[in-house]
XYZ file of N, CA, C and O in Angstrom:
276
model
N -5.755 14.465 22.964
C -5.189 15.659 23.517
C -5.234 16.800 22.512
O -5.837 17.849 22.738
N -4.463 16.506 21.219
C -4.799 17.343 20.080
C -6.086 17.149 19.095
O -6.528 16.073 18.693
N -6.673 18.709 18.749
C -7.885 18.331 18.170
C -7.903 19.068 16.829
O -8.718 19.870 16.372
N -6.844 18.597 16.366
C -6.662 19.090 15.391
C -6.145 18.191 13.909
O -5.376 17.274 14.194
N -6.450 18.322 12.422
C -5.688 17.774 11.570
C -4.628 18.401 11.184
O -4.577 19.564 10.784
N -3.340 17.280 11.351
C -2.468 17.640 10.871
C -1.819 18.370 9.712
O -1.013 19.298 9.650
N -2.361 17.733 8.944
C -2.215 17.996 7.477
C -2.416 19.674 7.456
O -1.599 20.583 7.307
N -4.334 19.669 7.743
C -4.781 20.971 7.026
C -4.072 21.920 8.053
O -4.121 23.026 7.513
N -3.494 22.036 9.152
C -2.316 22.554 10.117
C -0.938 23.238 9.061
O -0.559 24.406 8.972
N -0.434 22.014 8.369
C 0.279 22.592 8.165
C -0.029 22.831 6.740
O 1.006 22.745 6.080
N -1.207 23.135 5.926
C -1.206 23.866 5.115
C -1.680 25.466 4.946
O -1.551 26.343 4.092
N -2.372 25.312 6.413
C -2.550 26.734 6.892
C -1.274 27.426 7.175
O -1.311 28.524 7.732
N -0.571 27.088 6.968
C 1.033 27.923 7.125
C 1.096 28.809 5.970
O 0.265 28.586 5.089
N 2.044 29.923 5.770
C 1.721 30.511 4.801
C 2.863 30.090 3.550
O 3.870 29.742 4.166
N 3.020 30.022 2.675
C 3.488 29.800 1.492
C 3.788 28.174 1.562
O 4.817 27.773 1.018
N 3.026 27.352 2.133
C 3.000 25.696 2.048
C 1.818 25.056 1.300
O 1.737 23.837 1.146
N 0.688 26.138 0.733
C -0.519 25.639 -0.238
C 0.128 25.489 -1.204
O -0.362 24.447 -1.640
N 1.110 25.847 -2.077
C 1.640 25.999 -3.473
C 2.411 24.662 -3.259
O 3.229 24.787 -4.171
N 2.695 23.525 -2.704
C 3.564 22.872 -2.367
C 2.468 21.378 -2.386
O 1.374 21.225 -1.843
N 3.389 20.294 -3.352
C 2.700 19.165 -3.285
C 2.734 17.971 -2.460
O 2.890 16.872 -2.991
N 2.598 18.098 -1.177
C 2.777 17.499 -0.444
C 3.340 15.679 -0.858
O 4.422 15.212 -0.503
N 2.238 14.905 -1.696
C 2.252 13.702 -1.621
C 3.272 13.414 -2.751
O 3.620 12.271 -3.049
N 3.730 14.554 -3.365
C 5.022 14.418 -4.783
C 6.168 14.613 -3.615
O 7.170 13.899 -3.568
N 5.999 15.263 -3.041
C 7.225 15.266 -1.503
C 7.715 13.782 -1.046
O 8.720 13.071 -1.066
N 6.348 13.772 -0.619
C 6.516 12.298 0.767
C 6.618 11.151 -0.510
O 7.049 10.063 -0.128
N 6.366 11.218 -1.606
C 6.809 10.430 -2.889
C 8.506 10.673 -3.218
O 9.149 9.624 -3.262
N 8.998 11.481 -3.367
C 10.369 11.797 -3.367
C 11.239 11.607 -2.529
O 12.360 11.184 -2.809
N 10.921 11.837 -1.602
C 11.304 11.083 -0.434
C 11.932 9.577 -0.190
O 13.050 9.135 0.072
N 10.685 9.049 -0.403
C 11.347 7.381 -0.825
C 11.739 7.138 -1.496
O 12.292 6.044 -1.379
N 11.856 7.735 -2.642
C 12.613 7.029 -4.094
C 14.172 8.216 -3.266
O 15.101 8.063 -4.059
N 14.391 8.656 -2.741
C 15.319 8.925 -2.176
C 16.195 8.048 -1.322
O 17.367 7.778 -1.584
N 15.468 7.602 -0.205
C 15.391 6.663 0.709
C 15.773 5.175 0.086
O 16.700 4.529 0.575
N 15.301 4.876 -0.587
C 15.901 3.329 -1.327
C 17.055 3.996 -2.489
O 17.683 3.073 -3.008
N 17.339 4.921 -2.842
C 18.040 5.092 -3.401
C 19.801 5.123 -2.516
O 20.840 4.483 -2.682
N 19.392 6.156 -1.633
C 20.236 5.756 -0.416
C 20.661 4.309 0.280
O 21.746 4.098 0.821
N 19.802 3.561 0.178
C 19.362 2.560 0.983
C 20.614 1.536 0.472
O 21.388 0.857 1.146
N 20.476 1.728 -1.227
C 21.339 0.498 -2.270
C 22.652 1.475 -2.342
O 23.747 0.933 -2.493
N 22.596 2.486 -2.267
C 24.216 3.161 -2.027
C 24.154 3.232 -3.359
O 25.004 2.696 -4.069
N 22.937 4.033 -3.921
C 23.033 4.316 -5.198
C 22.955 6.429 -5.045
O 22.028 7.166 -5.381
N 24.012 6.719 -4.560
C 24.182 8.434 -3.953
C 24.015 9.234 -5.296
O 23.368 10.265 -5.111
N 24.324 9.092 -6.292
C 24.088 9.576 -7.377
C 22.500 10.228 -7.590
O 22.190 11.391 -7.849
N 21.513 8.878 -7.355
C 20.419 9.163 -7.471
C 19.752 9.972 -6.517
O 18.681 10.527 -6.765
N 20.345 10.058 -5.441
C 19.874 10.709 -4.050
C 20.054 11.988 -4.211
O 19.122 12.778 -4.061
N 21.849 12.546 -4.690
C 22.135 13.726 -4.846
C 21.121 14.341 -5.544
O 20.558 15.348 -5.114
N 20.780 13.688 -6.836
C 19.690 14.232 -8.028
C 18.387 14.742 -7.359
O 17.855 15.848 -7.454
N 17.963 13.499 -6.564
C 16.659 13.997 -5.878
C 16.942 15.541 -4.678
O 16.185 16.418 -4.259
N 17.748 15.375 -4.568
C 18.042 16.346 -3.204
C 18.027 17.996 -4.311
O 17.376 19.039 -4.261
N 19.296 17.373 -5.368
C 18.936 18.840 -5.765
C 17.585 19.393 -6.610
O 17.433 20.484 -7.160
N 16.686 18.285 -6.521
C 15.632 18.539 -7.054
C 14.501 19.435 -6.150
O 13.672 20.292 -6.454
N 14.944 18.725 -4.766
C 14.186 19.309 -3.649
C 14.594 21.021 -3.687
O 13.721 21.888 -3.644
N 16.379 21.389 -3.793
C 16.533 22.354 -3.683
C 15.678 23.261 -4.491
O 15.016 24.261 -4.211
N 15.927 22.522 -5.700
C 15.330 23.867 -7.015
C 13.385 23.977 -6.684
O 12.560 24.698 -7.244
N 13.232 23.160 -5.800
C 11.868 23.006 -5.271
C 11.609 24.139 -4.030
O 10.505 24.307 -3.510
N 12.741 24.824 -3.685
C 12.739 25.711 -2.238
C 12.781 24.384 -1.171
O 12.157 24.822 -0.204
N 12.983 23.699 -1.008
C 12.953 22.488 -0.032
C 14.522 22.417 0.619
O 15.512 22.916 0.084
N 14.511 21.949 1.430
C 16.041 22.006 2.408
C 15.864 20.271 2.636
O 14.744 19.811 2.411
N 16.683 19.567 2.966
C 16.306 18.225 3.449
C 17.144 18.032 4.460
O 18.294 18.448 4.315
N 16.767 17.353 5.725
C 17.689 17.606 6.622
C 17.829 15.753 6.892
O 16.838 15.068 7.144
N 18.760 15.377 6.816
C 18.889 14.030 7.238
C 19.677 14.028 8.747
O 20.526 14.808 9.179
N 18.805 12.368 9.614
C 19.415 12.475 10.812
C 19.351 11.040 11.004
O 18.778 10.460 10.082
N 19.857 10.170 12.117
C 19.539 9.342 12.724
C 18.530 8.641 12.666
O 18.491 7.425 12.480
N 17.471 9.522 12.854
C 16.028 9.417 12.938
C 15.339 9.235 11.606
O 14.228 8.730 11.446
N 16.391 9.861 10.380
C 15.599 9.802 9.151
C 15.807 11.215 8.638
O 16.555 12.020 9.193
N 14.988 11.506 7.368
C 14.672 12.795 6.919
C 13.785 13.320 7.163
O 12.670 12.798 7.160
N 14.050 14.645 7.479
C 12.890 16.003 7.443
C 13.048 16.805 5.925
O 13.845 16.621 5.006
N 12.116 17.606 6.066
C 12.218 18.169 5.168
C 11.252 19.983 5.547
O 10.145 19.924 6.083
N 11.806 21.243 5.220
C 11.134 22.378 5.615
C 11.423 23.301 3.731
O 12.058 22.994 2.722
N 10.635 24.348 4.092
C 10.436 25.440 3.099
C 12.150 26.239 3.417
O 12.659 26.577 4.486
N 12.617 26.318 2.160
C 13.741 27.967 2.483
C 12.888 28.967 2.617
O 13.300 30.107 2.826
């Protein structure tokens, strides 16, 4: 239905080339198991790492997102 790549989609966005995607979706999980063992300390760290990164992290049900400020 879609004929398109994802990826290069959303790097055609504008101020998302400067941004390392796979150090993201890497941070992420060491987030995620950090959470996981109820080790929040380490999570907070990563989160405010995301901040000082311009990154927002949105946690849900479903998991984490993550967008540009």
């Amino acid at each position: 239905m879609f004929d398109y790549d994802p990826k290069a989609y959303f790097m055609s966005v504008p101020g998302m080339q400067d941004l390392d995607v796979e150090k993201i979706e890497t941070m992420l999980v060491k987030r995620q198991e950090a959470r996981r063992n109820k080790d929040f300390a380490t999570a907070d760290q990563i989160r405010d790492e995301f901040n000082a990164m311009g990154i927002v992290l949105e946690d849900s049900p479903d998991g984490t997102s993550w967008r540009k400020k």
